[in-house]
mmCIF file of C-alpha atoms and ligand atoms in Angstrom:
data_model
loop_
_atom_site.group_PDB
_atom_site.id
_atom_site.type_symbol
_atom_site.label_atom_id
_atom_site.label_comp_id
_atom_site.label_asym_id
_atom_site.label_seq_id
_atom_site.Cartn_x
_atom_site.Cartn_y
_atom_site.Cartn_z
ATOM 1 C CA UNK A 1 0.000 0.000 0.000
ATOM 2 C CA UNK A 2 1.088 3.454 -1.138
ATOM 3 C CA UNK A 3 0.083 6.714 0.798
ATOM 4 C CA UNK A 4 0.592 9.966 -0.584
ATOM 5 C CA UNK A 5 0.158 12.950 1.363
ATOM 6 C CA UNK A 6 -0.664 16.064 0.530
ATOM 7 C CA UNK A 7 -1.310 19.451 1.568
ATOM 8 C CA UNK A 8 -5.097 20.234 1.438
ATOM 9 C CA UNK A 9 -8.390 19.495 -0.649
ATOM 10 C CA UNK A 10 -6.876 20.864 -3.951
ATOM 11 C CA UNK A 11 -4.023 18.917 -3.487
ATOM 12 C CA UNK A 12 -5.351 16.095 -2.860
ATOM 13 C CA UNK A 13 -7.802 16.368 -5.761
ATOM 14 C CA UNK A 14 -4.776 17.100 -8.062
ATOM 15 C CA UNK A 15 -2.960 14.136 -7.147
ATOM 16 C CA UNK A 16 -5.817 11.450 -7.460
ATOM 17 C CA UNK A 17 -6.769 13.263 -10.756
ATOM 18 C CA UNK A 18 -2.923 12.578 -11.794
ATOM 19 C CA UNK A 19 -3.589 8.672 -11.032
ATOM 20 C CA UNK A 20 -6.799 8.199 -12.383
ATOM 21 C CA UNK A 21 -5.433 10.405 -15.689
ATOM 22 C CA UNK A 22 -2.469 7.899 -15.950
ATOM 23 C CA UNK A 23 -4.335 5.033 -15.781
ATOM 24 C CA UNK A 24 -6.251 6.333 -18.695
ATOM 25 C CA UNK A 25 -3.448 7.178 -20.836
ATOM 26 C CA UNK A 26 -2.100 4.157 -20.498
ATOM 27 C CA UNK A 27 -4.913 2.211 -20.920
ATOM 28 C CA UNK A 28 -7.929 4.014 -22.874
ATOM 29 C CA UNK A 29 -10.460 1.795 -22.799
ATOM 30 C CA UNK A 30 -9.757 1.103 -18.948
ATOM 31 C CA UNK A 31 -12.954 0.316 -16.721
ATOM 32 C CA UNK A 32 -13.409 2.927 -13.777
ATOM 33 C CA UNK A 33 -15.033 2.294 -10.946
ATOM 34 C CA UNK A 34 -16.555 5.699 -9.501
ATOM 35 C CA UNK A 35 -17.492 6.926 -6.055
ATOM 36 C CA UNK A 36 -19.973 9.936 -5.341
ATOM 37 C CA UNK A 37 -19.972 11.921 -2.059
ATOM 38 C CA UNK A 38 -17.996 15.437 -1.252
ATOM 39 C CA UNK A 39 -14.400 14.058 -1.367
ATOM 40 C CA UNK A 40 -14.336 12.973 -5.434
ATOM 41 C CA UNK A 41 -15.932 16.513 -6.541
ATOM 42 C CA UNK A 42 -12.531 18.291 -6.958
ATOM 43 C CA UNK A 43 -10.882 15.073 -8.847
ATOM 44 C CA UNK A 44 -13.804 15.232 -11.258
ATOM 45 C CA UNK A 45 -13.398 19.144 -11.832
ATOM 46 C CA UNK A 46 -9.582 18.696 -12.391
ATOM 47 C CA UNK A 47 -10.518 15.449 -14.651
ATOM 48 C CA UNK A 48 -12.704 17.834 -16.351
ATOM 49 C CA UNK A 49 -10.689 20.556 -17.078
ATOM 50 C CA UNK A 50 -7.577 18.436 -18.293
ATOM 51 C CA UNK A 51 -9.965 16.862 -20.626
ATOM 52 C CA UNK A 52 -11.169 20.571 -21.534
ATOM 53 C CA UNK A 53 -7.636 21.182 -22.296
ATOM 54 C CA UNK A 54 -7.071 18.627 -24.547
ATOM 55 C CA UNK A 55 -4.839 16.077 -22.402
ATOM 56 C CA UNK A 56 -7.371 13.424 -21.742
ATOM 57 C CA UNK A 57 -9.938 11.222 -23.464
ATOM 58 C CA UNK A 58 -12.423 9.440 -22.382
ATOM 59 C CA UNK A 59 -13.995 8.357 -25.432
ATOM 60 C CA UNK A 60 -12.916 4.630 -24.988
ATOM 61 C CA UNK A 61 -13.447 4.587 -21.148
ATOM 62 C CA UNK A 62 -16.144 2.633 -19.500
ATOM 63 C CA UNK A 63 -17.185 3.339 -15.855
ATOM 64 C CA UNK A 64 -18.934 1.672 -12.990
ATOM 65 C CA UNK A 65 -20.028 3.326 -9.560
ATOM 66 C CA UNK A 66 -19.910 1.821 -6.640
ATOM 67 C CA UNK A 67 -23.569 2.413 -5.442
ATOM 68 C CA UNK A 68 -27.206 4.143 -5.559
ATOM 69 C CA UNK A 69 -30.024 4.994 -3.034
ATOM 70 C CA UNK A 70 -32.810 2.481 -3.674
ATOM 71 C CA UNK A 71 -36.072 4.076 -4.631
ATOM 72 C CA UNK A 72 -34.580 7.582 -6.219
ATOM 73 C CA UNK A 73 -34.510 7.631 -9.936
ATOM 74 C CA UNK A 74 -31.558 8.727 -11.967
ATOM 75 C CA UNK A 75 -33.778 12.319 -12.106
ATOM 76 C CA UNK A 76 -33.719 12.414 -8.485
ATOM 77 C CA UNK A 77 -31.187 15.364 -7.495
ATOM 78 C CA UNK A 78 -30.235 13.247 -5.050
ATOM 79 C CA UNK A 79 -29.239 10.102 -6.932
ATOM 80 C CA UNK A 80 -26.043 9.113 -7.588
ATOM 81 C CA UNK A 81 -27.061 8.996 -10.892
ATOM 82 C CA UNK A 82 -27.657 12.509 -10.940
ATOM 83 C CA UNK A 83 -24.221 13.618 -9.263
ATOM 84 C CA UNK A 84 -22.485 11.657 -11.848
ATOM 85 C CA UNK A 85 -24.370 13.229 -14.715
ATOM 86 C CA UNK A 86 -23.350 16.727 -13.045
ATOM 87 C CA UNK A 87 -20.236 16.058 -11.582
ATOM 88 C CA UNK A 88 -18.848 14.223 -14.669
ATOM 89 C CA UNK A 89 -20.445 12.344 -17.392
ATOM 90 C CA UNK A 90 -22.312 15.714 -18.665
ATOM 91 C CA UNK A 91 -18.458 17.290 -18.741
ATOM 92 C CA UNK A 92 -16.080 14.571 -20.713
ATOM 93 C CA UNK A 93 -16.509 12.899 -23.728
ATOM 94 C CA UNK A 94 -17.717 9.284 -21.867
ATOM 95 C CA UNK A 95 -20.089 7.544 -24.274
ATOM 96 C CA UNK A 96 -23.575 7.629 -23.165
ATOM 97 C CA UNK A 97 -23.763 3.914 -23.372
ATOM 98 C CA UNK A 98 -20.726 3.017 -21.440
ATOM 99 C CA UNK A 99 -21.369 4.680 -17.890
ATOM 100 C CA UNK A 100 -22.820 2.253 -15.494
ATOM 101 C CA UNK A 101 -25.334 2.546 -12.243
ATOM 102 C CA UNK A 102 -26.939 0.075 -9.610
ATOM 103 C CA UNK A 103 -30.663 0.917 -10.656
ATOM 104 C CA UNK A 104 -32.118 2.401 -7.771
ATOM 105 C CA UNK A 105 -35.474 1.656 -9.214
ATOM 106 C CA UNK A 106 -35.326 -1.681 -9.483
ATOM 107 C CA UNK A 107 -37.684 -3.089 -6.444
ATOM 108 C CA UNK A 108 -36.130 -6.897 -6.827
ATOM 109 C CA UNK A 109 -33.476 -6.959 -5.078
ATOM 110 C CA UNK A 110 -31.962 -10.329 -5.669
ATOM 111 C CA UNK A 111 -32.487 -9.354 -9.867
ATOM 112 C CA UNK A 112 -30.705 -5.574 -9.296
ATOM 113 C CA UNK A 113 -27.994 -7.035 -7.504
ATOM 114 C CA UNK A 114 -27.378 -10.000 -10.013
ATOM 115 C CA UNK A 115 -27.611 -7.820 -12.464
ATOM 116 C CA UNK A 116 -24.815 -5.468 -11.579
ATOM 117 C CA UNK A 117 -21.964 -8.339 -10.049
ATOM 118 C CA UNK A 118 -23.182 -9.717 -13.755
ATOM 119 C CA UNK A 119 -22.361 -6.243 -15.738
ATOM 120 C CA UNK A 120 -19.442 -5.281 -13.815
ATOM 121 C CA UNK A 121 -18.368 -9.351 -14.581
ATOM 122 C CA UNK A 122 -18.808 -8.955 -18.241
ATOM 123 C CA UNK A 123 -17.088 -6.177 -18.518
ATOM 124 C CA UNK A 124 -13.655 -7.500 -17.573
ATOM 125 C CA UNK A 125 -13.550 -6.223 -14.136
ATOM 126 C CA UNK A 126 -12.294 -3.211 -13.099
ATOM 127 C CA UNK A 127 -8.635 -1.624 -13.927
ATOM 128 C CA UNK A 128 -9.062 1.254 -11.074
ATOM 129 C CA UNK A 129 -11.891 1.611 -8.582
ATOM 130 C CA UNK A 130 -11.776 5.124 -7.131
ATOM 131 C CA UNK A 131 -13.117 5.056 -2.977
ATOM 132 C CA UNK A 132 -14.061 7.335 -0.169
ATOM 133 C CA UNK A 133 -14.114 6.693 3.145
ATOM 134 C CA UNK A 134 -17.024 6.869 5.353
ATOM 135 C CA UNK A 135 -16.942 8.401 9.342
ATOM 136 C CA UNK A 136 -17.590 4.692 10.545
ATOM 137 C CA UNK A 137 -14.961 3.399 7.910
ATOM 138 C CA UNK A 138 -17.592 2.480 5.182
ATOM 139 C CA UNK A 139 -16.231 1.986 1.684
ATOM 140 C CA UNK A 140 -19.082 1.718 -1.067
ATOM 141 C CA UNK A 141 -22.252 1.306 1.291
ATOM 142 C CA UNK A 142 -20.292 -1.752 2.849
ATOM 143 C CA UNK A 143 -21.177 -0.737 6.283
ATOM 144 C CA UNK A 144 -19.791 -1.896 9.902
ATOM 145 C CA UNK A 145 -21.363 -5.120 10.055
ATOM 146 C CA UNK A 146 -20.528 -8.605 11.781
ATOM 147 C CA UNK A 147 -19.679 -9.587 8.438
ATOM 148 C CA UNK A 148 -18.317 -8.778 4.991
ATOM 149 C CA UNK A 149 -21.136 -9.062 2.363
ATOM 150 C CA UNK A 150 -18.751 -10.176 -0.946
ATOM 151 C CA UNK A 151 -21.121 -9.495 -3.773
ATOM 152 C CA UNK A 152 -23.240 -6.807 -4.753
ATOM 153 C CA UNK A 153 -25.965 -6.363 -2.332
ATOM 154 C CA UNK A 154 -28.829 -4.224 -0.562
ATOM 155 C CA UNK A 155 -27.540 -2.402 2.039
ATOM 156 C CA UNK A 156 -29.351 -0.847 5.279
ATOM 157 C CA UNK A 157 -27.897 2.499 5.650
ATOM 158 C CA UNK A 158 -26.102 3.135 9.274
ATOM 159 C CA UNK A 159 -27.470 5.893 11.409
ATOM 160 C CA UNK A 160 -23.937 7.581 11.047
ATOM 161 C CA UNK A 161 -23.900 7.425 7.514
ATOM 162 C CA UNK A 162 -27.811 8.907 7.454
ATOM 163 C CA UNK A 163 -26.821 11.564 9.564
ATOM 164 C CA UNK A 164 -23.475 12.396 7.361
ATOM 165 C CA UNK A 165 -25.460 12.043 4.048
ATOM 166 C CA UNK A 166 -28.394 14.445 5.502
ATOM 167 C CA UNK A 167 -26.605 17.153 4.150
ATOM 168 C CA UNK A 168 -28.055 16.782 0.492
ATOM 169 C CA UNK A 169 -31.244 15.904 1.837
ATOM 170 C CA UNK A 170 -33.688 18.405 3.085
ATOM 171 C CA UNK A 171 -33.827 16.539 6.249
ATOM 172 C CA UNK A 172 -32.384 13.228 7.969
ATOM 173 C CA UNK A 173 -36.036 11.349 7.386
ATOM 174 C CA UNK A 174 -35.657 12.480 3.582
ATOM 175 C CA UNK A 175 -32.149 10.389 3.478
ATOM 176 C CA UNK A 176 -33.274 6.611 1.946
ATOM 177 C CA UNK A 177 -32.776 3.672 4.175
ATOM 178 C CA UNK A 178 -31.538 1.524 1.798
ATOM 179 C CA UNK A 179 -28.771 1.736 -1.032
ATOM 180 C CA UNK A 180 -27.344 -0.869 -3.364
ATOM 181 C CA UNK A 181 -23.492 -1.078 -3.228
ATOM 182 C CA UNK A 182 -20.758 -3.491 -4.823
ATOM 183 C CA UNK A 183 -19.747 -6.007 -2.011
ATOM 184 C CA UNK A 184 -16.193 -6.250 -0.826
ATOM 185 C CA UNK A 185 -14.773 -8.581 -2.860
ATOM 186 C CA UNK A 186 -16.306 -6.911 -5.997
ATOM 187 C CA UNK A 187 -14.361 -4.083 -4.794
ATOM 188 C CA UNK A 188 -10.926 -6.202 -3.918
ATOM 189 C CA UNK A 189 -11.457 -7.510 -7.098
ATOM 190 C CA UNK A 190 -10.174 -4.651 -9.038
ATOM 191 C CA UNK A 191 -7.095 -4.598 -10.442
ATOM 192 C CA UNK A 192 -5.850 -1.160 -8.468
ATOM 193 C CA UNK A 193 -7.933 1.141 -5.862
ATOM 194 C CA UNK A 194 -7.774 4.492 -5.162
ATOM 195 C CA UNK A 195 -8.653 5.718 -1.614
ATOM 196 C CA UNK A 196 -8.738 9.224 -1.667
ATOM 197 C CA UNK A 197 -9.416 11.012 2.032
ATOM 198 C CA UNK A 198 -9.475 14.619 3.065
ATOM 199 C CA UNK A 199 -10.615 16.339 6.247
ATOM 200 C CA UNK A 200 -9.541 16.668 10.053
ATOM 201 C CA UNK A 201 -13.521 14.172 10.772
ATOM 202 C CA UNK A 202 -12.101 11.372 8.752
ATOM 203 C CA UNK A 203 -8.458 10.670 10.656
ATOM 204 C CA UNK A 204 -10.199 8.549 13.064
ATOM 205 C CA UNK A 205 -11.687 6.155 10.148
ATOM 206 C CA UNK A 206 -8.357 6.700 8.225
ATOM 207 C CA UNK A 207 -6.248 5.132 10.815
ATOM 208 C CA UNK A 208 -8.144 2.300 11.447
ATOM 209 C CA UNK A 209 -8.895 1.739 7.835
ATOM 210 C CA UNK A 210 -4.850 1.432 7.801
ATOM 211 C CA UNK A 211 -3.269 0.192 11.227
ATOM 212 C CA UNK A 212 -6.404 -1.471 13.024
ATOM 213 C CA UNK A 213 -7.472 -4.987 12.669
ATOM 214 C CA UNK A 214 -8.635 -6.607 9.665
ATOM 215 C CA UNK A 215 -12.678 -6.627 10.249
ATOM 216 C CA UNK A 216 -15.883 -6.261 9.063
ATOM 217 C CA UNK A 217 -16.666 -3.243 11.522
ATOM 218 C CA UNK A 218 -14.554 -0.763 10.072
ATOM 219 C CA UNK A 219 -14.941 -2.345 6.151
ATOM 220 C CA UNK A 220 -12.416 -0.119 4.770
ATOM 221 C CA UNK A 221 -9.320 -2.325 6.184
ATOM 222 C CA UNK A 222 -10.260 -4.957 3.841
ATOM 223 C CA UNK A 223 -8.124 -2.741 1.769
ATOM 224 C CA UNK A 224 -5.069 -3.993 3.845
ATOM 225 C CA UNK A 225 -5.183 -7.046 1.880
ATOM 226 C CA UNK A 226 -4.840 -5.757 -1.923
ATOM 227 C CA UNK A 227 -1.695 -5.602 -3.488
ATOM 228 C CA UNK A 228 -2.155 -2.576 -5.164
ATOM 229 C CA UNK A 229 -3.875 0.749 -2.904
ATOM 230 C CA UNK A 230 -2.694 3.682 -3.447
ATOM 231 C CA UNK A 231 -4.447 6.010 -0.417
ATOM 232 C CA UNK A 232 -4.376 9.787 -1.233
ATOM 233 C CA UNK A 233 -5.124 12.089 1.798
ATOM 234 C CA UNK A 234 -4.463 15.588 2.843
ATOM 235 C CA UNK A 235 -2.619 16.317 5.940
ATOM 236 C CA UNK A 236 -5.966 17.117 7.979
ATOM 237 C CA UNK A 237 -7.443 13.229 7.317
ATOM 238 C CA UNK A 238 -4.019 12.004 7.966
ATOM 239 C CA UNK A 239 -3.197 13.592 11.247
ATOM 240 C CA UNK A 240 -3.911 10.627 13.562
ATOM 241 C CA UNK A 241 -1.484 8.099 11.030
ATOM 242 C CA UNK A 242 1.540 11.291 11.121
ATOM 243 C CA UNK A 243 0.835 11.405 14.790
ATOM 244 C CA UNK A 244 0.682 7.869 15.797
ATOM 245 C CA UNK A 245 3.776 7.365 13.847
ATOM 246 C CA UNK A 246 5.546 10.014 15.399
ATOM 247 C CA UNK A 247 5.368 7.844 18.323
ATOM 248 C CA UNK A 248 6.767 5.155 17.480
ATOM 249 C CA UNK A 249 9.864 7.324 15.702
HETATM 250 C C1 LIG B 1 -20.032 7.103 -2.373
HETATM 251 C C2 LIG B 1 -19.629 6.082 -1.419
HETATM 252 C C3 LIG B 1 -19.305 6.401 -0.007
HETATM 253 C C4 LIG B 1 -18.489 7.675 0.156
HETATM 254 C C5 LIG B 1 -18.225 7.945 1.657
HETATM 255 C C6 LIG B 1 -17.492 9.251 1.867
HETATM 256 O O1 LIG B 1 -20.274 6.543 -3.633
HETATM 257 O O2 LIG B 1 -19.594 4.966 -1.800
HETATM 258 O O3 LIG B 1 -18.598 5.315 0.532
HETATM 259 O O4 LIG B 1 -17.284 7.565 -0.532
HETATM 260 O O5 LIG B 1 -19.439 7.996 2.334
HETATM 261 O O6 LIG B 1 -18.337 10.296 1.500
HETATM 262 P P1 LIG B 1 -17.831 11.802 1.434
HETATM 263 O O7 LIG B 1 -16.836 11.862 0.345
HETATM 264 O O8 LIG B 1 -19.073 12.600 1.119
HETATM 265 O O9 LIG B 1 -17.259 12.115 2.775
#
């Protein structure tokens, strides 16, 4: 595993942009998998603007995301579906046909979630999967849990993550319950991952995600066993991994 510091938001943006560009220079027709939330907003804008410029294509690129709120409709402002159209499909030159979605419409369960382990399947897999990090050390929707769920599944959203997500809601009891979300061994299974991390309220879930205990209550460790993270954070998320290893220096 591979951490890169850097200074603040911008930085951090800049670097993970610089990954996820490489990865698509070198391979054009790579698979993404994408994450919503706050942190990937500035790696999208400095995506877009490179591809504005001239210095990136993404004509040959196909992309998966990691999850969706059940019951909102890609129309839904507050679907993923929705952020990605805003935050980056509407702004590169992605094909319309090759940018990829849990269905949060889909009431069957069982068929959604078969459906997307099956897409993301026969597509290859995935060359990079971009990640956040939740406040209770969620990657995807994978929530703390007694166990890991492997496969693309139906999720019951924590309180935490309610409460964190309210924010783009006009209230907590407006934030759905449920979300579908790739499992964690769709997400080990691609071939590199990008965890990119910013903010003071996420050093907690940072250094656990890194130094704790393998296990299924903080999800994110299960990134200690690929062979190929590369974790990008600004100084404020890592403050608890510089400090704790201050210690032991
Ligand atoms: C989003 C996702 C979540 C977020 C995490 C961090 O698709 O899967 O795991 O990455 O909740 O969210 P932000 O970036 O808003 O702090």
């Amino acid at each position: 595993m591979r951490i890169i510091l850097t200074k603040d938001y911008q930085d951090m943006s800049r670097k993970a942009a610089n990954i996820i560009s490489a990865q698509v220079i070198l391979k054009p027709d790579s698979v993404l998998g994408l994450a919503t939330g706050s942190t990937p907003v500035g790696i999208y804008r400095q995506l877009a603007q490179w591809y504005e410029k001239g210095d990136l294509d993404f004509s040959k690129v196909t992309t998966v995301n990691l999850d969706e709120y059940r019951g909102l409709s890609p129309e839904d402002s507050q679907s993923y579906h929705y952020y990605m159209e805003k935050n980056f499909f509407s702004k590169v030159n992605l094909r319309a046909d090759r940018h990829f979605l849990p269905d949060g419409n889909n009431e069957d369960a069982a068929a959604e979630c078969a459906r997307y382990e099956a897409l993301i399947g026969s597509l290859g897999g995935i060359d990079l999967q971009l990640l956040g990090l939740g406040h209770n050390g969620h990657i995807g929707f994978n929530e703390p849990a007694k166990d890991f769920v492997g496969s693309v599944h139906l999720v019951d959203l924590a309180e935490r993550t309610i409460e964190a997500n309210k924010r783009f809601f006009s209230s907590a009891e407006a934030v759905p319950r449920q979300a579908y979300t790739m499992g964690v061994r769709t997400i080990l299974c691609a071939k590199k991952i990008l965890l990119a991390v910013s903010g003071e309220d996420k050093a907690d879930a940072l250094f656990r995600t890194l130094n704790g205990p393998i296990s299924p209550k903080v999800p994110g460790s299960v990134l200690q066993l690929h062979p190929d993270v590369v974790v990008v954070a600004d100084a404020a998320a890592a403050g608890r991994l510089s400090r704790e290893s201050g210690k032991d220096g």
